JSON list of C-alpha atoms in Angstrom, two decimals:
[
{"chain": "A", "resi": 672, "resn": "UNK", "atom": "CA", "xyz": [0.00, 0.00, 0.00]},
{"chain": "A", "resi": 673, "resn": "UNK", "atom": "CA", "xyz": [1.40, 3.38, -0.99]},
{"chain": "A", "resi": 674, "resn": "UNK", "atom": "CA", "xyz": [1.51, 6.30, 1.40]},
{"chain": "A", "resi": 675, "resn": "UNK", "atom": "CA", "xyz": [-1.41, 8.59, 0.55]},
{"chain": "A", "resi": 676, "resn": "UNK", "atom": "CA", "xyz": [-0.91, 12.18, -0.50]},
{"chain": "A", "resi": 677, "resn": "UNK", "atom": "CA", "xyz": [-1.67, 13.94, 2.76]},
{"chain": "A", "resi": 678, "resn": "UNK", "atom": "CA", "xyz": [-0.74, 17.56, 2.14]},
{"chain": "A", "resi": 679, "resn": "UNK", "atom": "CA", "xyz": [-4.18, 18.86, 3.15]},
{"chain": "A", "resi": 680, "resn": "UNK", "atom": "CA", "xyz": [-4.46, 16.57, 6.16]},
{"chain": "A", "resi": 681, "resn": "UNK", "atom": "CA", "xyz": [-0.90, 17.48, 7.20]},
{"chain": "A", "resi": 682, "resn": "UNK", "atom": "CA", "xyz": [-1.76, 21.18, 7.13]},
{"chain": "A", "resi": 683, "resn": "UNK", "atom": "CA", "xyz": [-4.94, 20.61, 9.14]},
{"chain": "A", "resi": 684, "resn": "UNK", "atom": "CA", "xyz": [-3.14, 18.28, 11.56]},
{"chain": "A", "resi": 685, "resn": "UNK", "atom": "CA", "xyz": [-0.33, 20.80, 12.10]},
{"chain": "A", "resi": 686, "resn": "UNK", "atom": "CA", "xyz": [-2.81, 23.63, 12.67]},
{"chain": "A", "resi": 687, "resn": "UNK", "atom": "CA", "xyz": [-4.64, 21.50, 15.22]},
{"chain": "A", "resi": 688, "resn": "UNK", "atom": "CA", "xyz": [-1.35, 20.67, 16.93]},
{"chain": "A", "resi": 689, "resn": "UNK", "atom": "CA", "xyz": [-0.55, 24.38, 17.18]},
{"chain": "A", "resi": 690, "resn": "UNK", "atom": "CA", "xyz": [-3.95, 24.98, 18.75]},
{"chain": "A", "resi": 691, "resn": "UNK", "atom": "CA", "xyz": [-3.32, 22.16, 21.24]},
{"chain": "A", "resi": 692, "resn": "UNK", "atom": "CA", "xyz": [0.13, 23.57, 22.08]},
{"chain": "A", "resi": 693, "resn": "UNK", "atom": "CA", "xyz": [-1.39, 26.99, 22.83]},
{"chain": "A", "resi": 694, "resn": "UNK", "atom": "CA", "xyz": [-4.81, 26.14, 24.28]},
{"chain": "A", "resi": 695, "resn": "UNK", "atom": "CA", "xyz": [-3.76, 23.31, 26.61]},
{"chain": "A", "resi": 696, "resn": "UNK", "atom": "CA", "xyz": [-1.21, 25.26, 28.68]},
{"chain": "A", "resi": 697, "resn": "UNK", "atom": "CA", "xyz": [-3.56, 28.25, 28.57]},
{"chain": "A", "resi": 698, "resn": "UNK", "atom": "CA", "xyz": [-6.35, 26.14, 30.12]},
{"chain": "A", "resi": 699, "resn": "UNK", "atom": "CA", "xyz": [-4.04, 24.44, 32.62]},
{"chain": "A", "resi": 700, "resn": "UNK", "atom": "CA", "xyz": [-2.29, 27.62, 33.74]},
{"chain": "A", "resi": 701, "resn": "UNK", "atom": "CA", "xyz": [-5.37, 28.47, 35.81]},
{"chain": "A", "resi": 702, "resn": "UNK", "atom": "CA", "xyz": [-4.57, 25.41, 37.92]},
{"chain": "A", "resi": 703, "resn": "UNK", "atom": "CA", "xyz": [-0.80, 25.07, 37.82]},
{"chain": "A", "resi": 704, "resn": "UNK", "atom": "CA", "xyz": [2.06, 26.53, 35.82]},
{"chain": "A", "resi": 705, "resn": "UNK", "atom": "CA", "xyz": [3.84, 23.19, 36.19]},
{"chain": "A", "resi": 706, "resn": "UNK", "atom": "CA", "xyz": [0.94, 21.34, 34.53]},
{"chain": "A", "resi": 707, "resn": "UNK", "atom": "CA", "xyz": [0.92, 23.95, 31.76]},
{"chain": "A", "resi": 708, "resn": "UNK", "atom": "CA", "xyz": [4.61, 23.41, 31.04]},
{"chain": "A", "resi": 709, "resn": "UNK", "atom": "CA", "xyz": [4.28, 19.63, 31.32]},
{"chain": "A", "resi": 710, "resn": "UNK", "atom": "CA", "xyz": [1.42, 19.64, 28.81]},
{"chain": "A", "resi": 711, "resn": "UNK", "atom": "CA", "xyz": [3.61, 21.35, 26.22]},
{"chain": "A", "resi": 712, "resn": "UNK", "atom": "CA", "xyz": [6.44, 18.90, 26.84]},
{"chain": "A", "resi": 713, "resn": "UNK", "atom": "CA", "xyz": [4.05, 15.96, 26.39]},
{"chain": "A", "resi": 714, "resn": "UNK", "atom": "CA", "xyz": [2.19, 17.35, 23.36]},
{"chain": "A", "resi": 715, "resn": "UNK", "atom": "CA", "xyz": [5.37, 18.30, 21.50]},
{"chain": "A", "resi": 716, "resn": "UNK", "atom": "CA", "xyz": [7.80, 15.75, 22.90]},
{"chain": "A", "resi": 717, "resn": "UNK", "atom": "CA", "xyz": [5.93, 12.48, 22.43]},
{"chain": "A", "resi": 718, "resn": "UNK", "atom": "CA", "xyz": [5.29, 12.87, 18.68]},
{"chain": "A", "resi": 719, "resn": "UNK", "atom": "CA", "xyz": [8.84, 14.17, 18.19]},
{"chain": "A", "resi": 720, "resn": "UNK", "atom": "CA", "xyz": [10.35, 11.08, 19.81]},
{"chain": "A", "resi": 721, "resn": "UNK", "atom": "CA", "xyz": [7.89, 8.32, 18.82]},
{"chain": "A", "resi": 722, "resn": "UNK", "atom": "CA", "xyz": [6.97, 7.91, 15.15]},
{"chain": "A", "resi": 723, "resn": "UNK", "atom": "CA", "xyz": [6.16, 5.26, 12.60]},
{"chain": "A", "resi": 724, "resn": "UNK", "atom": "CA", "xyz": [8.89, 4.45, 10.05]},
{"chain": "A", "resi": 725, "resn": "UNK", "atom": "CA", "xyz": [7.95, 5.81, 6.63]},
{"chain": "A", "resi": 726, "resn": "UNK", "atom": "CA", "xyz": [5.68, 8.46, 8.12]},
{"chain": "A", "resi": 727, "resn": "UNK", "atom": "CA", "xyz": [8.48, 10.88, 9.02]},
{"chain": "A", "resi": 728, "resn": "UNK", "atom": "CA", "xyz": [11.91, 11.54, 7.55]},
{"chain": "A", "resi": 729, "resn": "UNK", "atom": "CA", "xyz": [13.60, 11.16, 10.96]},
{"chain": "A", "resi": 730, "resn": "UNK", "atom": "CA", "xyz": [12.51, 8.40, 13.33]},
{"chain": "A", "resi": 731, "resn": "UNK", "atom": "CA", "xyz": [14.05, 8.42, 16.82]},
{"chain": "A", "resi": 732, "resn": "UNK", "atom": "CA", "xyz": [12.00, 5.65, 18.41]},
{"chain": "A", "resi": 733, "resn": "UNK", "atom": "CA", "xyz": [10.03, 3.57, 15.90]},
{"chain": "A", "resi": 734, "resn": "UNK", "atom": "CA", "xyz": [6.49, 2.63, 16.90]},
{"chain": "A", "resi": 735, "resn": "UNK", "atom": "CA", "xyz": [3.60, 0.88, 15.17]},
{"chain": "A", "resi": 736, "resn": "UNK", "atom": "CA", "xyz": [1.12, 2.98, 13.20]},
{"chain": "A", "resi": 737, "resn": "UNK", "atom": "CA", "xyz": [-1.52, 2.58, 15.91]},
{"chain": "A", "resi": 738, "resn": "UNK", "atom": "CA", "xyz": [0.71, 4.49, 18.34]},
{"chain": "A", "resi": 739, "resn": "UNK", "atom": "CA", "xyz": [1.09, 7.36, 15.87]},
{"chain": "A", "resi": 740, "resn": "UNK", "atom": "CA", "xyz": [-2.69, 7.47, 15.47]},
{"chain": "A", "resi": 741, "resn": "UNK", "atom": "CA", "xyz": [-3.14, 7.56, 19.26]},
{"chain": "A", "resi": 742, "resn": "UNK", "atom": "CA", "xyz": [-0.68, 10.44, 19.50]},
{"chain": "A", "resi": 743, "resn": "UNK", "atom": "CA", "xyz": [-2.67, 12.37, 16.88]},
{"chain": "A", "resi": 744, "resn": "UNK", "atom": "CA", "xyz": [-5.89, 11.64, 18.76]},
{"chain": "A", "resi": 745, "resn": "UNK", "atom": "CA", "xyz": [-4.24, 12.97, 21.94]},
{"chain": "A", "resi": 746, "resn": "UNK", "atom": "CA", "xyz": [-3.46, 16.23, 20.12]},
{"chain": "A", "resi": 747, "resn": "UNK", "atom": "CA", "xyz": [-6.99, 16.49, 18.74]},
{"chain": "A", "resi": 748, "resn": "UNK", "atom": "CA", "xyz": [-8.58, 15.82, 22.13]},
{"chain": "A", "resi": 749, "resn": "UNK", "atom": "CA", "xyz": [-6.27, 18.29, 23.87]},
{"chain": "A", "resi": 750, "resn": "UNK", "atom": "CA", "xyz": [-7.08, 21.01, 21.33]},
{"chain": "A", "resi": 751, "resn": "UNK", "atom": "CA", "xyz": [-10.83, 20.46, 21.64]},
{"chain": "A", "resi": 752, "resn": "UNK", "atom": "CA", "xyz": [-11.05, 20.12, 25.42]},
{"chain": "A", "resi": 753, "resn": "UNK", "atom": "CA", "xyz": [-8.68, 23.00, 26.12]},
{"chain": "A", "resi": 754, "resn": "UNK", "atom": "CA", "xyz": [-10.39, 25.32, 23.63]},
{"chain": "A", "resi": 755, "resn": "UNK", "atom": "CA", "xyz": [-13.79, 24.70, 25.22]},
{"chain": "A", "resi": 756, "resn": "UNK", "atom": "CA", "xyz": [-12.25, 25.16, 28.66]},
{"chain": "A", "resi": 757, "resn": "UNK", "atom": "CA", "xyz": [-10.21, 28.31, 28.10]},
{"chain": "A", "resi": 758, "resn": "UNK", "atom": "CA", "xyz": [-11.54, 30.18, 25.09]},
{"chain": "A", "resi": 759, "resn": "UNK", "atom": "CA", "xyz": [-14.79, 31.90, 24.11]},
{"chain": "A", "resi": 760, "resn": "UNK", "atom": "CA", "xyz": [-17.50, 29.76, 22.53]},
{"chain": "A", "resi": 761, "resn": "UNK", "atom": "CA", "xyz": [-16.93, 31.05, 18.98]},
{"chain": "A", "resi": 762, "resn": "UNK", "atom": "CA", "xyz": [-13.24, 30.06, 19.16]},
{"chain": "A", "resi": 763, "resn": "UNK", "atom": "CA", "xyz": [-14.05, 26.64, 20.61]},
{"chain": "A", "resi": 764, "resn": "UNK", "atom": "CA", "xyz": [-16.58, 26.05, 17.82]},
{"chain": "A", "resi": 765, "resn": "UNK", "atom": "CA", "xyz": [-13.94, 26.92, 15.22]},
{"chain": "A", "resi": 766, "resn": "UNK", "atom": "CA", "xyz": [-11.45, 24.57, 16.88]},
{"chain": "A", "resi": 767, "resn": "UNK", "atom": "CA", "xyz": [-14.08, 21.82, 16.93]},
{"chain": "A", "resi": 768, "resn": "UNK", "atom": "CA", "xyz": [-14.69, 22.31, 13.20]},
{"chain": "A", "resi": 769, "resn": "UNK", "atom": "CA", "xyz": [-10.94, 22.19, 12.58]},
{"chain": "A", "resi": 770, "resn": "UNK", "atom": "CA", "xyz": [-10.67, 18.95, 14.56]},
{"chain": "A", "resi": 771, "resn": "UNK", "atom": "CA", "xyz": [-13.62, 17.43, 12.66]},
{"chain": "A", "resi": 772, "resn": "UNK", "atom": "CA", "xyz": [-12.01, 18.33, 9.32]},
{"chain": "A", "resi": 773, "resn": "UNK", "atom": "CA", "xyz": [-8.72, 16.86, 10.51]},
{"chain": "A", "resi": 774, "resn": "UNK", "atom": "CA", "xyz": [-10.43, 13.61, 11.51]},
{"chain": "A", "resi": 775, "resn": "UNK", "atom": "CA", "xyz": [-12.02, 13.29, 8.08]},
{"chain": "A", "resi": 776, "resn": "UNK", "atom": "CA", "xyz": [-8.85, 14.05, 6.12]},
{"chain": "A", "resi": 777, "resn": "UNK", "atom": "CA", "xyz": [-6.65, 11.81, 8.30]},
{"chain": "A", "resi": 778, "resn": "UNK", "atom": "CA", "xyz": [-8.58, 8.62, 7.44]},
{"chain": "A", "resi": 779, "resn": "UNK", "atom": "CA", "xyz": [-6.47, 7.60, 4.39]},
{"chain": "A", "resi": 780, "resn": "UNK", "atom": "CA", "xyz": [-3.24, 8.15, 6.32]},
{"chain": "A", "resi": 781, "resn": "UNK", "atom": "CA", "xyz": [-4.56, 6.16, 9.26]},
{"chain": "A", "resi": 782, "resn": "UNK", "atom": "CA", "xyz": [-5.53, 3.27, 6.96]},
{"chain": "A", "resi": 783, "resn": "UNK", "atom": "CA", "xyz": [-1.97, 3.38, 5.61]},
{"chain": "A", "resi": 784, "resn": "UNK", "atom": "CA", "xyz": [-0.48, 3.52, 9.12]},
{"chain": "A", "resi": 785, "resn": "UNK", "atom": "CA", "xyz": [-2.51, 0.46, 10.13]},
{"chain": "A", "resi": 786, "resn": "UNK", "atom": "CA", "xyz": [-1.66, -1.49, 6.99]},
{"chain": "A", "resi": 787, "resn": "UNK", "atom": "CA", "xyz": [0.99, -4.19, 7.16]},
{"chain": "A", "resi": 788, "resn": "UNK", "atom": "CA", "xyz": [2.62, -2.99, 3.91]},
{"chain": "A", "resi": 789, "resn": "UNK", "atom": "CA", "xyz": [3.79, 0.59, 4.49]},
{"chain": "A", "resi": 790, "resn": "UNK", "atom": "CA", "xyz": [6.54, 0.67, 1.91]},
{"chain": "A", "resi": 791, "resn": "UNK", "atom": "CA", "xyz": [7.14, 3.94, 0.12]},
{"chain": "A", "resi": 792, "resn": "UNK", "atom": "CA", "xyz": [7.55, 4.38, -3.63]},
{"chain": "A", "resi": 793, "resn": "UNK", "atom": "CA", "xyz": [11.35, 4.59, -3.20]},
{"chain": "A", "resi": 794, "resn": "UNK", "atom": "CA", "xyz": [11.40, 1.30, -1.27]},
{"chain": "A", "resi": 795, "resn": "UNK", "atom": "CA", "xyz": [9.33, -0.37, -3.98]},
{"chain": "A", "resi": 796, "resn": "UNK", "atom": "CA", "xyz": [11.77, 0.77, -6.65]},
{"chain": "A", "resi": 797, "resn": "UNK", "atom": "CA", "xyz": [14.72, -0.47, -4.60]},
{"chain": "A", "resi": 798, "resn": "UNK", "atom": "CA", "xyz": [15.98, 2.95, -3.66]},
{"chain": "A", "resi": 799, "resn": "UNK", "atom": "CA", "xyz": [16.92, 4.38, -0.30]},
{"chain": "A", "resi": 800, "resn": "UNK", "atom": "CA", "xyz": [14.70, 3.66, 2.65]},
{"chain": "A", "resi": 801, "resn": "UNK", "atom": "CA", "xyz": [12.57, 6.66, 3.59]},
{"chain": "A", "resi": 802, "resn": "UNK", "atom": "CA", "xyz": [12.09, 7.17, 7.27]}
]
């Protein structure tokens, strides 16, 4: 199975991640600055360290596709919950629409991540291994 073209879903996913990175510490800062800082470390650090081979150019700790999907779901949940907790209703609605669009556009990538054959075009042609 070839990796799907995910330029649109990547842009939506990245935008949602940015929202999560801003909204989560914003929401948690009302309770504890330490929790706010820890949330950023978790939301940025986990996906930076753990990734599925073939999904990113640099893989530090390889994990199955299901783990990558769970990390994306963590970002989406954090963005949604934190936006509803810390921001005005109109902003939370916009974030919820962004998350819904991300969920829809991520489906082909998630199918690829869960497939047992995640080779890239270069690997099929016998070229360098991507990842």
